Amino acid sequence: MCGIVGYIGNKQVLPILIQGLRRLEYRGYDSAGVAILDNSKQTAVNRVRSVGKIDNLADKVKTEKMEGTVGIAHTRWATHGGVTEENAHPHFGCDEKLVIAHNGIIENYRELKEVLEKDHTFTSQTDTEILAHLIETHYKGDLRMAVETALSHVRGTYGLVVLHADHPGTIIAARLGSPLVIGIGEDEHFVASDATPMLAYTKKVVFLDDGEIAEIHKDGFVTYDLKDKIITKHVEEIEWDDEQAQKQGYDHFMLKEIFDQPTVFEDAIRGRYDIDEGTAHLGGLNMNDEEMRRVNRIVLIACGTASYAAMVGKYAFERLAGIPTEVDVASEFRYRDPIIDSNTLVFAISQSGETLDTLAAVREAKRKGAFVRGIVNVVGSTIARETDGGTYIHAGPELAVASTKAYTNMVAIMVLYAIQFGRLKRITLATGQRLINALLEIPEKMNLVFEQNENIKKLAEKYKNYRDFLFLGRGINYPVALEGSLKLKEISYIHSEAYPGGEMKHGPIALLSKDFPVFAIMVKDQLYDKMRSNIEEIRARKAPIILVATQGDERAKELAEDIIYVPDTMELLEPLLNTIPLQLFAYHVAVMLGRDVDRPRNLAKSVTVE
Ligand code: AGP
């Protein structure tokens, strides 16, 4: 849950590291630090750390003389030890020649510390500092061997980089459970938690796998396993460019990413449907038609927003393919002894591809003999690599902590999969074609939803000071309500709950009053009349109502004065449109309340702890 960046080459390293940290700030942002090998005295490492966002660190380094062409840096999301400068990375060993930045958790740090404390002085409460001293203990002149030996005593997870003043031409990187990517440039190399810090310099990357350790120099690198065997790595080309990772004129990444949706939706479905056959072709499934026909149960595992996308996927799989589908929150799935057999197909759904709960659930499902496929955004991420196939959602870099465009594209991919299974099992050519045509209209209809932005902004102004919200939806719009509620709470810090419309009378109705607004999705589908009755019940309790209604539904005005109109589409595709007003509402409320929209408190983009 922290971000690491390292550089070795001929350029001044400080701006590269600071810029790289800004790209990785989504991974954690409670403190940060840099360590640079001093060019004037090759035997010294200069280190600066600071509490808070990268801006604080950037201000602090201005007053320090930090020249050098080799360095490492870190942005932290605290696990062991409070948010203090002493606990910020990078951490020194005793003689301040060896310095380390680490992402992950050392589980046996207490035992190790007890032994090390006899000869080493600790200055922080972190588990990482133990690693610095442990490596120092094993250092006999060969830095990689020292890291390798130290790691053999460690239980837990790590992505780490190590620098030593006696080895000014080397960075050591190692991975077990926390991602690391090496970037290959001209006479320079990068290493980072993901590829974004290096995109401005190179697109050529190598993803380290678990149990690998790399010795990186400016003109090359060698990768070993932990038994000292050289591993040949495959160089990959990253498609995202640096500009894609920028805000492109929007005030926040979240707003940019909301408005990215029509474009990235097209990217998600392009080349993956066949209008003549009324079906989809998602090659990554790695199953032939016969194997697909044998699938008699689908399990969707995910966390947070991805799990709400999965709930939409459940509707699609059950309705189009007739395959019983369960959605399991990954952190629950892994501990409840799930029932899996060889006809169960498991999909792991994740934007980052690094969510530890989802990854652990993938491993558990595989252990039980399931076929596990990934529906993932980040190319080369751990879940993408550990699954037996799957599909990238092509949402591009999603940097705001609150997920928006990844949700849409997850839904898009699950609908395509459902069409593909459905055509083998039960839906007709005509139904398949109707669905694909409706999918093709989605980007244009998303643009129509954006025309409501000013209206939504006014509603945000009107409602921003309420302390509680209830989100309601029925059927396929229930997950939309859940997602709208999650968006509002995570970026505006306003309390909100989401319920299926029919459940309201079983409890939550007790909350309603003029101070408890209800955001309800009441579009023209098979549950329209049912939802209308629920809204009447709310009106009777005098709670303010905001409706998401279908364009042209004049009767909606009898129920509420605050309405956001959305275009009509096929019922299964409604979440692709109806979620957008909720994303925009949460965004505007959060901005108006002065929240840090892209980096809300206590959260991180990539949740790599349990
Ligand atoms: C989304 O807005 C959240 N911040 C969070 O719920 C997120 O969706 C969840 O942590 C799963 O992340 P993943 O898609 O990267 O696995």
XYZ file of C-alpha atoms and ligand atoms in Angstrom:
626
model
C 0.000 0.000 0.000
C 3.002 2.262 -0.345
C 4.725 3.556 -3.451
C 8.360 2.998 -4.339
C 10.467 4.634 -7.019
C 14.150 4.305 -7.806
C 16.456 5.615 -10.519
C 20.003 4.947 -11.654
C 21.493 6.762 -14.627
C 23.125 10.035 -15.627
C 20.374 12.532 -14.842
C 19.936 14.426 -11.588
C 17.753 12.018 -9.706
C 15.854 14.286 -7.298
C 13.266 15.705 -9.754
C 12.724 12.216 -11.196
C 12.039 10.792 -7.757
C 9.742 13.614 -6.647
C 7.806 13.457 -9.902
C 7.656 9.663 -9.625
C 6.292 9.891 -6.086
C 3.553 12.238 -7.263
C 2.486 9.583 -9.755
C 2.426 6.990 -6.970
C 0.767 9.128 -4.340
C -2.489 7.231 -4.893
C -0.839 4.255 -3.208
C -0.461 6.027 0.094
C 0.128 9.572 1.167
C 0.725 9.961 4.859
C 4.469 10.616 4.581
C 7.257 10.378 2.055
C 11.021 10.411 1.687
C 13.978 10.289 -0.676
C 17.492 8.935 -0.329
C 20.156 9.903 -2.831
C 23.718 8.769 -3.203
C 25.880 11.844 -2.756
C 27.833 12.480 -5.949
C 30.517 14.505 -4.243
C 31.222 11.903 -1.545
C 30.407 8.503 -2.959
C 30.392 7.034 0.506
C 27.392 8.959 1.800
C 23.670 8.734 1.376
C 21.582 11.884 1.811
C 18.081 11.363 3.057
C 15.114 13.695 3.534
C 11.720 12.639 4.858
C 8.574 14.458 5.737
C 5.093 13.838 7.059
C 2.111 14.534 4.791
C 1.723 14.781 1.053
C 4.513 14.831 -1.523
C 4.215 18.627 -1.699
C 5.629 18.819 1.833
C 8.594 16.696 0.834
C 9.092 18.717 -2.360
C 9.219 21.922 -0.266
C 11.622 20.413 2.215
C 14.156 19.163 -0.347
C 14.405 22.662 -1.826
C 16.479 23.708 1.168
C 18.721 20.623 1.065
C 21.642 20.019 -1.207
C 20.681 16.725 -2.787
C 22.699 16.117 -5.889
C 23.269 12.708 -7.355
C 22.236 10.368 -10.118
C 21.199 7.353 -8.057
C 18.383 7.326 -5.557
C 15.274 5.749 -4.118
C 12.070 7.243 -2.746
C 8.885 6.164 -1.038
C 5.373 7.352 -0.288
C 3.880 5.697 2.769
C 0.533 4.393 3.958
C 1.187 3.470 7.569
C 0.890 -0.138 8.730
C 3.425 -0.471 11.572
C 4.076 2.664 13.566
C 2.328 6.020 13.479
C 2.565 8.704 10.869
C 5.829 10.385 11.884
C 8.973 11.473 10.137
C 10.943 8.758 11.978
C 8.649 6.111 10.537
C 8.741 7.503 6.999
C 10.902 5.608 4.499
C 13.633 5.206 3.307
C 15.189 3.634 6.394
C 18.894 3.405 7.219
C 20.795 0.592 8.843
C 23.156 1.541 11.687
C 26.019 3.003 9.679
C 23.735 5.022 7.381
C 25.383 3.554 4.321
C 22.585 1.144 3.566
C 19.124 2.508 2.886
C 15.883 0.754 2.036
C 12.319 1.559 0.917
C 9.699 -1.138 1.362
C 6.076 -1.860 0.541
C 4.395 -4.754 2.340
C 4.368 -6.213 5.824
C 7.066 -8.194 7.642
C 5.029 -10.560 9.795
C 7.871 -11.893 11.961
C 9.320 -8.441 12.617
C 9.004 -8.779 16.408
C 11.085 -11.975 16.538
C 13.677 -10.491 14.196
C 13.852 -7.267 16.173
C 14.439 -9.097 19.431
C 17.571 -10.692 17.972
C 18.805 -7.620 16.113
C 18.283 -5.227 19.008
C 21.311 -6.678 20.786
C 23.694 -5.105 18.257
C 21.593 -2.576 16.347
C 19.944 0.689 17.266
C 16.468 1.272 15.944
C 15.064 4.706 15.297
C 11.526 3.893 14.134
C 8.584 1.635 14.958
C 8.408 0.225 11.449
C 8.808 -3.351 10.314
C 10.863 -2.031 7.401
C 13.706 -0.781 9.549
C 14.234 -4.374 10.690
C 14.989 -5.265 7.088
C 17.644 -2.547 6.853
C 19.438 -3.917 9.934
C 18.967 -7.515 8.875
C 20.555 -6.857 5.482
C 23.352 -4.942 7.200
C 24.025 -7.950 9.402
C 24.420 -10.203 6.385
C 26.425 -7.713 4.338
C 29.938 -8.965 3.612
C 30.655 -6.870 0.521
C 28.091 -8.401 -1.837
C 24.875 -6.377 -1.564
C 22.601 -8.703 -3.499
C 23.722 -11.714 -1.489
C 23.107 -9.783 1.724
C 19.554 -8.927 0.619
C 18.948 -12.488 -0.526
C 20.154 -13.988 2.757
C 18.199 -11.483 4.823
C 15.017 -12.234 2.916
C 15.383 -15.927 3.616
C 14.724 -15.066 7.299
C 11.653 -12.986 6.580
C 7.990 -13.972 6.694
C 5.567 -11.599 5.036
C 5.303 -9.526 1.897
C 7.630 -7.069 0.282
C 8.434 -4.986 -2.714
C 11.700 -3.347 -1.785
C 14.630 -1.366 -3.108
C 18.024 -1.109 -1.451
C 20.919 1.257 -1.979
C 24.389 1.068 -0.418
C 27.001 3.806 -0.414
C 29.739 1.255 -1.186
C 27.867 0.241 -4.367
C 27.079 3.535 -6.101
C 26.310 1.780 -9.381
C 23.662 -0.615 -8.056
C 20.086 -0.710 -6.853
C 18.800 -4.018 -5.526
C 15.080 -4.701 -5.931
C 13.119 -7.678 -4.610
C 9.512 -8.703 -4.711
C 7.221 -11.003 -2.770
C 3.595 -10.006 -2.795
C 4.018 -6.289 -3.511
C 4.492 -5.195 -7.113
C 7.690 -3.884 -8.670
C 8.387 -2.889 -12.250
C 11.779 -2.190 -13.816
C 11.897 0.446 -16.570
C 14.593 0.169 -19.218
C 15.957 3.419 -20.643
C 19.063 4.535 -22.581
C 21.878 4.320 -20.072
C 19.365 4.597 -17.261
C 17.025 2.277 -15.374
C 13.997 2.831 -13.198
C 12.250 0.729 -10.633
C 8.834 1.477 -9.172
C 5.619 0.049 -7.767
C 3.956 0.571 -11.124
C 4.997 1.930 -14.488
C 3.594 5.478 -14.140
C 6.761 7.125 -12.715
C 8.788 5.975 -15.714
C 6.341 6.591 -18.561
C 7.848 9.986 -19.374
C 11.201 8.277 -20.001
C 10.533 4.784 -21.253
C 7.764 2.405 -22.203
C 9.958 -0.690 -21.974
C 9.343 -2.505 -18.728
C 9.883 -5.788 -16.955
C 7.527 -6.954 -14.201
C 9.271 -8.692 -11.349
C 7.533 -11.829 -10.128
C 7.226 -13.045 -6.570
C 10.463 -14.524 -5.265
C 12.662 -12.548 -7.659
C 15.513 -10.216 -6.880
C 17.097 -7.866 -9.396
C 20.469 -6.174 -9.478
C 19.934 -2.974 -11.415
C 22.669 -0.836 -12.971
C 22.356 2.151 -15.237
C 23.176 0.072 -18.323
C 21.310 -3.137 -17.499
C 19.924 -5.469 -14.886
C 20.040 -9.126 -13.927
C 17.199 -10.980 -12.233
C 17.685 -13.947 -9.908
C 15.429 -16.218 -7.942
C 16.049 -16.507 -4.226
C 18.264 -19.525 -4.852
C 20.637 -17.474 -6.945
C 19.553 -18.796 -10.329
C 19.433 -16.208 -13.136
C 15.927 -15.690 -14.528
C 15.357 -14.490 -18.069
C 12.690 -11.816 -18.092
C 10.376 -10.788 -20.879
C 10.469 -7.089 -21.800
C 7.009 -5.603 -22.314
C 5.875 -2.405 -23.964
C 3.443 -0.228 -21.983
C 0.645 1.299 -24.062
C -0.321 4.128 -21.706
C 1.500 7.367 -22.337
C 2.459 9.886 -19.754
C -0.174 12.369 -20.885
C -2.913 9.812 -20.357
C -1.857 9.751 -16.763
C -2.301 13.500 -16.371
C -5.386 15.528 -15.538
C -5.768 16.965 -19.040
C -7.215 20.254 -17.880
C -9.701 18.859 -15.365
C -9.522 20.068 -11.784
C -9.233 16.561 -10.442
C -8.335 13.127 -11.712
C -11.731 11.906 -10.584
C -13.563 14.383 -12.811
C -11.305 13.560 -15.749
C -11.896 9.869 -15.176
C -15.677 10.331 -15.019
C -15.546 12.152 -18.344
C -13.174 9.519 -19.777
C -15.973 6.962 -19.611
C -17.387 7.165 -23.156
C -13.903 6.837 -24.653
C -12.639 4.050 -22.459
C -15.927 2.208 -22.792
C -15.273 2.102 -26.550
C -11.764 0.833 -25.799
C -13.253 -1.928 -23.646
C -15.611 -3.315 -26.252
C -13.635 -2.609 -29.437
C -12.906 -5.775 -31.393
C -14.643 -7.915 -28.791
C -18.109 -8.275 -30.313
C -19.445 -9.834 -33.498
C -22.604 -8.137 -34.663
C -23.342 -10.745 -37.381
C -23.309 -13.576 -34.868
C -24.852 -11.479 -32.097
C -22.089 -12.549 -29.747
C -18.831 -11.525 -28.095
C -15.353 -12.978 -28.411
C -13.240 -12.562 -25.332
C -10.258 -14.710 -26.198
C -8.678 -14.439 -22.757
C -11.231 -16.874 -21.400
C -9.037 -19.690 -22.777
C -11.999 -22.084 -22.986
C -13.541 -23.778 -25.968
C -17.314 -23.818 -26.556
C -17.690 -27.251 -25.020
C -15.894 -26.204 -21.827
C -18.005 -23.057 -21.681
C -21.228 -25.071 -21.990
C -20.134 -27.200 -19.037
C -19.886 -24.176 -16.706
C -22.830 -24.511 -14.346
C -21.924 -21.929 -11.729
C -20.081 -18.622 -11.748
C -18.494 -16.964 -8.741
C -17.462 -13.322 -8.951
C -14.902 -12.210 -6.369
C -14.016 -8.576 -5.824
C -13.898 -5.746 -3.287
C -15.559 -2.344 -3.026
C -16.615 -0.793 -6.291
C -15.477 -3.862 -8.209
C -17.895 -5.949 -6.127
C -20.764 -3.634 -7.104
C -19.777 -4.034 -10.744
C -19.849 -7.782 -10.054
C -23.411 -7.523 -8.719
C -24.416 -6.063 -12.073
C -22.502 -8.908 -13.719
C -24.574 -11.423 -11.743
C -27.755 -10.103 -13.334
C -26.190 -10.354 -16.778
C -24.871 -13.899 -16.333
C -28.107 -15.205 -14.852
C -30.423 -13.492 -17.286
C -28.481 -14.041 -20.498
C -26.695 -17.307 -19.821
C -28.945 -18.847 -17.181
C -25.875 -19.683 -15.106
C -26.374 -19.327 -11.333
C -23.938 -16.618 -10.283
C -22.762 -15.554 -6.861
C -20.932 -12.414 -5.873
C -18.513 -12.851 -3.042
C -16.645 -10.079 -1.298
C -13.077 -11.360 -1.598
C -12.189 -10.905 2.075
C -15.098 -13.175 3.015
C -14.669 -15.712 0.229
C -11.191 -16.737 1.265
C -12.164 -17.638 4.824
C -15.477 -19.378 4.415
C -14.357 -22.578 2.761
C -16.045 -21.861 -0.558
C -17.641 -24.692 -2.524
C -15.913 -24.943 -5.855
C -15.813 -27.731 -8.419
C -14.410 -28.163 -11.893
C -17.588 -26.743 -13.484
C -17.381 -23.557 -11.444
C -15.912 -20.569 -13.223
C -14.446 -17.910 -10.970
C -13.821 -14.348 -12.096
C -11.626 -12.056 -10.010
C -12.483 -8.439 -10.699
C -10.051 -5.686 -9.834
C -8.972 -2.311 -11.137
C -5.495 -2.381 -9.630
C -4.963 -6.106 -9.918
C -3.098 -5.818 -6.615
C -5.898 -5.880 -4.025
C -4.605 -8.331 -1.463
C -8.016 -9.684 -0.450
C -8.889 -10.408 -4.065
C -5.502 -11.929 -4.743
C -5.772 -14.198 -1.706
C -9.249 -15.251 -2.855
C -7.834 -16.076 -6.304
C -5.220 -18.286 -4.696
C -7.838 -19.969 -2.509
C -10.106 -20.642 -5.498
C -7.207 -22.077 -7.495
C -6.240 -24.271 -4.583
C -9.784 -25.660 -4.685
C -9.392 -26.472 -8.364
C -11.392 -23.630 -9.924
C -10.691 -22.032 -13.274
C -9.999 -18.443 -12.287
C -10.131 -15.669 -14.839
C -9.255 -12.033 -14.247
C -11.208 -8.937 -15.194
C -8.486 -6.437 -14.464
C -7.369 -2.956 -15.473
C -3.670 -2.729 -14.679
C -1.678 -4.662 -17.235
C 0.868 -7.046 -15.788
C -0.541 -6.671 -12.275
C -0.359 -9.618 -9.917
C -3.972 -10.751 -10.311
C -3.653 -10.478 -14.080
C -0.645 -12.735 -13.956
C -1.854 -15.227 -11.388
C -5.205 -15.948 -13.018
C -5.595 -18.624 -15.690
C -6.597 -16.074 -18.295
C -9.023 -13.217 -18.476
C -9.613 -9.843 -19.972
C -8.163 -6.411 -19.482
C -10.840 -3.784 -19.132
C -8.786 -1.072 -20.903
C -9.923 1.781 -18.676
C -6.454 3.383 -18.826
C -4.731 4.723 -15.712
C -7.228 5.403 -12.946
C -5.474 7.621 -10.449
C -8.259 9.049 -8.312
C -8.762 6.864 -5.271
C -12.496 6.718 -5.974
C -13.038 4.292 -8.807
C -15.281 5.463 -11.650
C -14.303 4.481 -15.172
C -12.968 1.116 -14.060
C -16.438 0.258 -12.701
C -18.063 1.041 -16.056
C -15.581 -1.026 -17.981
C -15.854 -3.949 -15.566
C -19.595 -3.951 -16.192
C -18.991 -3.740 -19.953
C -16.699 -6.768 -19.919
C -19.058 -8.838 -17.767
C -21.959 -8.044 -20.098
C -19.818 -9.158 -23.047
C -18.936 -12.384 -21.250
C -22.621 -12.926 -20.430
C -23.530 -12.452 -24.085
C -20.812 -14.915 -25.114
C -22.057 -17.557 -22.650
C -25.672 -16.655 -23.366
C -25.318 -17.287 -27.095
C -23.972 -20.775 -26.363
C -26.688 -21.520 -23.873
C -29.950 -19.729 -24.497
C -30.243 -16.309 -26.094
C -31.195 -15.906 -29.737
C -29.201 -14.215 -32.467
C -31.692 -11.333 -32.406
C -31.300 -10.790 -28.643
C -27.505 -10.912 -28.958
C -27.607 -8.361 -31.754
C -29.992 -6.102 -29.852
C -27.665 -6.109 -26.872
C -24.599 -5.338 -28.929
C -26.349 -2.517 -30.736
C -27.452 -1.136 -27.384
C -23.860 -1.387 -26.119
C -22.638 0.530 -29.146
C -25.029 3.382 -28.296
C -23.764 3.686 -24.724
C -20.899 6.204 -25.307
C -23.269 8.648 -27.016
C -25.798 8.224 -24.224
C -23.093 8.784 -21.599
C -22.423 12.114 -23.288
C -26.124 12.932 -22.889
C -25.825 12.198 -19.167
C -22.919 14.668 -19.007
C -25.327 17.373 -20.245
C -26.915 17.054 -16.797
C -23.661 18.075 -15.111
C -24.735 21.662 -14.350
C -28.063 20.427 -12.969
C -26.206 17.908 -10.795
C -23.867 20.653 -9.587
C -26.880 22.740 -8.497
C -28.274 19.735 -6.637
C -24.905 19.253 -4.948
C -25.049 22.890 -3.810
C -28.561 22.382 -2.453
C -27.812 19.122 -0.631
C -24.168 19.447 0.395
C -24.884 20.242 4.043
C -27.081 17.261 4.837
C -25.424 14.799 7.172
C -27.050 11.565 5.992
C -28.286 10.123 2.723
C -30.191 7.031 1.711
C -29.641 5.587 -1.761
C -32.345 3.354 -3.167
C -32.571 1.182 -6.248
C -34.276 -2.020 -7.281
C -33.108 -4.915 -9.431
C -30.095 -4.039 -11.494
C -30.172 -0.529 -10.051
C -29.620 -1.746 -6.510
C -25.851 -2.119 -7.126
C -26.005 1.358 -8.675
C -27.407 2.675 -5.378
C -24.633 0.877 -3.474
C -22.009 2.406 -5.717
C -23.520 5.910 -5.459
C -23.552 5.612 -1.685
C -19.939 4.397 -1.570
C -18.806 7.275 -3.808
C -20.503 9.859 -1.618
C -19.137 8.527 1.660
C -15.579 7.936 0.496
C -14.939 11.369 -0.980
C -17.320 13.714 0.875
C -17.262 11.867 4.241
C -21.046 12.227 4.433
C -22.774 9.237 5.961
C -24.917 7.317 3.492
C -26.525 3.924 3.180
C -27.926 2.014 0.252
C -30.858 -0.365 0.205
C -32.976 -2.200 -2.324
C -36.237 -0.214 -2.631
C -38.307 -3.094 -1.293
C -36.215 -3.384 1.862
C -36.888 0.168 2.992
C -40.059 -0.726 4.846
C -38.180 -3.423 6.798
C -36.171 -0.915 8.806
C -34.473 2.029 7.141
C -37.765 3.871 6.720
C -37.472 4.672 10.426
C -34.592 7.005 9.585
C -36.534 9.156 7.165
C -37.324 12.753 8.004
C -36.975 16.132 6.332
C -33.263 15.976 7.268
C -32.593 12.650 5.573
C -32.575 12.968 1.757
C -33.142 9.956 -0.446
C -31.397 9.488 -3.779
C -33.533 7.062 -5.756
C -33.105 5.433 -9.141
C -36.535 5.131 -10.716
C -36.056 4.433 -14.396
C -38.521 2.953 -16.873
C -37.906 -0.758 -16.507
C -39.857 -3.719 -15.185
C -39.595 -2.470 -11.589
C -40.696 1.095 -12.341
C -44.107 0.808 -10.647
C -42.633 -0.896 -7.588
C -40.052 1.842 -7.243
C -42.738 4.500 -7.660
C -44.623 3.057 -4.699
C -41.441 3.194 -2.596
C -40.970 6.859 -3.523
C -44.558 7.582 -2.483
C -43.736 6.064 0.910
C -40.746 8.399 1.205
C -42.828 11.437 0.210
C -45.276 10.605 2.961
C -42.376 10.874 5.457
C -41.378 14.271 4.027
C -37.810 13.229 3.218
C -36.294 15.269 0.359
C -36.030 13.181 -2.821
C -33.581 13.275 -5.723
C -34.672 11.057 -8.584
C -32.714 9.523 -11.413
C -35.462 9.088 -14.005
C -35.753 8.146 -17.657
C -35.710 11.017 -20.130
C -39.301 11.945 -20.960
C -40.839 10.552 -17.770
C -43.126 13.481 -16.971
C -44.825 11.603 -14.149
C -41.569 11.696 -12.194
C -42.257 15.401 -11.594
C -45.278 14.462 -9.497
C -42.935 12.774 -7.048
C -39.923 15.070 -6.792
C -38.754 18.483 -7.823
C -35.131 17.368 -8.069
C -34.712 15.066 -11.035
C -31.730 13.973 -13.088
C -32.858 12.612 -16.421
C -30.921 9.806 -18.101
C -31.423 8.259 -21.550
C -33.313 5.012 -21.910
C -31.397 1.814 -22.649
C -31.848 -1.944 -22.289
C -32.374 -2.874 -18.663
C -29.133 -4.846 -18.333
C -27.151 -1.822 -19.481
C -28.831 0.734 -17.213
C -25.980 0.784 -14.641
C -23.627 2.002 -17.372
C -25.621 5.243 -17.505
C -27.335 5.523 -14.142
C -24.140 5.393 -12.098
C -22.701 8.502 -13.753
C -25.038 11.082 -12.119
C -24.196 9.537 -8.747
C -20.466 9.810 -9.443
C -20.898 13.465 -10.444
C -23.082 14.258 -7.432
C -20.506 12.806 -5.027
C -17.739 14.674 -6.848
C -19.424 18.089 -6.695
C -20.485 17.700 -3.072
C -16.916 16.754 -2.114
C -15.422 19.706 -4.012
C -17.928 22.101 -2.418
C -17.071 20.777 1.021
C -13.384 21.344 0.311
C -12.442 17.674 0.486
C -9.308 16.215 -1.052
C -11.276 14.547 -3.841
C -8.506 12.509 -5.446
C -6.906 11.438 -2.197
C -9.576 11.133 0.468
C -8.493 10.605 4.040
C -7.666 7.110 5.305
C -7.930 5.505 1.863
C -5.444 4.259 -0.678
C -5.915 3.370 -4.306
C -4.341 0.005 -4.127
C -5.211 -1.894 -0.968
C -2.389 -4.358 -0.579
C -2.933 -5.153 3.091
C -5.538 -7.417 4.583
C -13.459 2.508 -5.010
O -13.944 3.804 -5.115
C -12.790 2.192 -3.779
N -11.802 3.116 -3.404
C -12.494 0.737 -3.471
O -13.697 0.236 -2.983
C -11.967 -0.204 -4.577
O -12.952 -0.383 -5.546
C -11.568 -1.552 -3.942
O -10.537 -1.331 -3.020
C -11.146 -2.580 -4.963
O -10.011 -2.176 -5.667
P -9.535 -2.928 -6.977
O -10.614 -2.754 -8.003
O -8.253 -2.251 -7.350
O -9.357 -4.366 -6.622
